[in-house]
Amino acid sequence: IVFTALAISRTVQDRTGLSIRKVLRDLRPLRSATIEINGAIRTYPPAINPAQQALLEALTTPRARH
């Protein structure tokens, strides 16, 4: 588990160019909300600012290998 976590954090750092601490601090506020009113359940996605969107795109787009 420790080696997997290390590999993931290293990949995040390589793809974003930021420390894992900074990535976690920037993405921590992103949470969805689920609300039930009169039996109707609605889930609302988080509001994502442009900086957070760029960070998420960097995480989902692998870098080109040499």
Short mmCIF file of C-alpha atoms in Angstrom, two decimals:
data_model
loop_
_atom_site.label_atom_id
_atom_site.label_comp_id
_atom_site.label_asym_id
_atom_site.label_seq_id
_atom_site.Cartn_x
_atom_site.Cartn_y
_atom_site.Cartn_z
CA ILE A 1 0.00 0.00 0.00
CA VAL A 2 2.81 2.40 0.85
CA PHE A 3 4.57 1.83 -2.47
CA THR A 4 1.32 2.32 -4.36
CA ALA A 5 0.67 5.59 -2.53
CA LEU A 6 4.23 6.70 -3.28
CA ALA A 7 3.84 5.85 -6.97
CA ILE A 8 0.53 7.72 -7.19
CA SER A 9 1.86 10.80 -5.41
CA ARG A 10 4.94 10.78 -7.66
CA THR A 11 2.73 10.58 -10.77
CA VAL A 12 0.58 13.46 -9.50
CA GLN A 13 3.69 15.56 -8.90
CA ASP A 14 5.12 14.72 -12.33
CA ARG A 15 1.87 15.53 -14.17
CA THR A 16 1.08 18.77 -12.32
CA GLY A 17 4.51 20.11 -11.42
CA LEU A 18 3.17 20.78 -7.91
CA SER A 19 3.81 19.14 -4.57
CA ILE A 20 1.27 16.57 -3.42
CA ARG A 21 0.46 18.85 -0.46
CA LYS A 22 -0.42 21.73 -2.81
CA VAL A 23 -2.57 19.48 -5.02
CA LEU A 24 -4.51 18.17 -2.02
CA ARG A 25 -4.96 21.68 -0.61
CA ASP A 26 -6.28 22.98 -3.94
CA LEU A 27 -8.67 20.08 -4.59
CA ARG A 28 -9.93 19.48 -1.04
CA PRO A 29 -12.84 21.99 -1.34
CA LEU A 30 -14.31 20.09 -4.32
CA ARG A 31 -17.27 18.22 -2.90
CA SER A 32 -20.68 17.52 -4.29
CA ALA A 33 -23.89 18.07 -2.32
CA THR A 34 -26.83 15.68 -2.15
CA ILE A 35 -30.11 17.22 -0.99
CA GLU A 36 -33.46 15.54 -0.41
CA ILE A 37 -36.59 17.71 -0.49
CA ASN A 38 -40.04 16.14 -0.35
CA GLY A 39 -38.64 12.77 -1.41
CA ALA A 40 -36.80 14.14 -4.43
CA ILE A 41 -33.04 13.60 -4.23
CA ARG A 42 -30.76 15.96 -6.16
CA THR A 43 -26.98 15.89 -6.34
CA TYR A 44 -25.17 19.10 -7.19
CA PRO A 45 -21.59 19.04 -8.49
CA PRO A 46 -18.99 21.37 -7.01
CA ALA A 47 -18.22 24.74 -8.56
CA ILE A 48 -14.80 24.34 -10.16
CA ASN A 49 -12.71 27.45 -10.76
CA PRO A 50 -10.30 27.65 -13.73
CA ALA A 51 -7.21 26.85 -11.62
CA GLN A 52 -8.84 23.71 -10.23
CA GLN A 53 -10.02 22.72 -13.73
CA ALA A 54 -6.48 23.05 -15.08
CA LEU A 55 -5.18 20.91 -12.21
CA LEU A 56 -7.80 18.21 -12.86
CA GLU A 57 -6.98 18.22 -16.58
CA ALA A 58 -3.27 17.82 -15.80
CA LEU A 59 -4.12 14.79 -13.65
CA THR A 60 -6.23 13.13 -16.34
CA THR A 61 -3.90 13.83 -19.26
CA PRO A 62 -0.73 11.71 -19.21
CA ARG A 63 2.49 13.38 -20.24
CA ALA A 64 4.17 12.28 -23.43
CA ARG A 65 7.00 9.82 -22.89
CA HIS A 66 10.40 10.22 -24.55
#
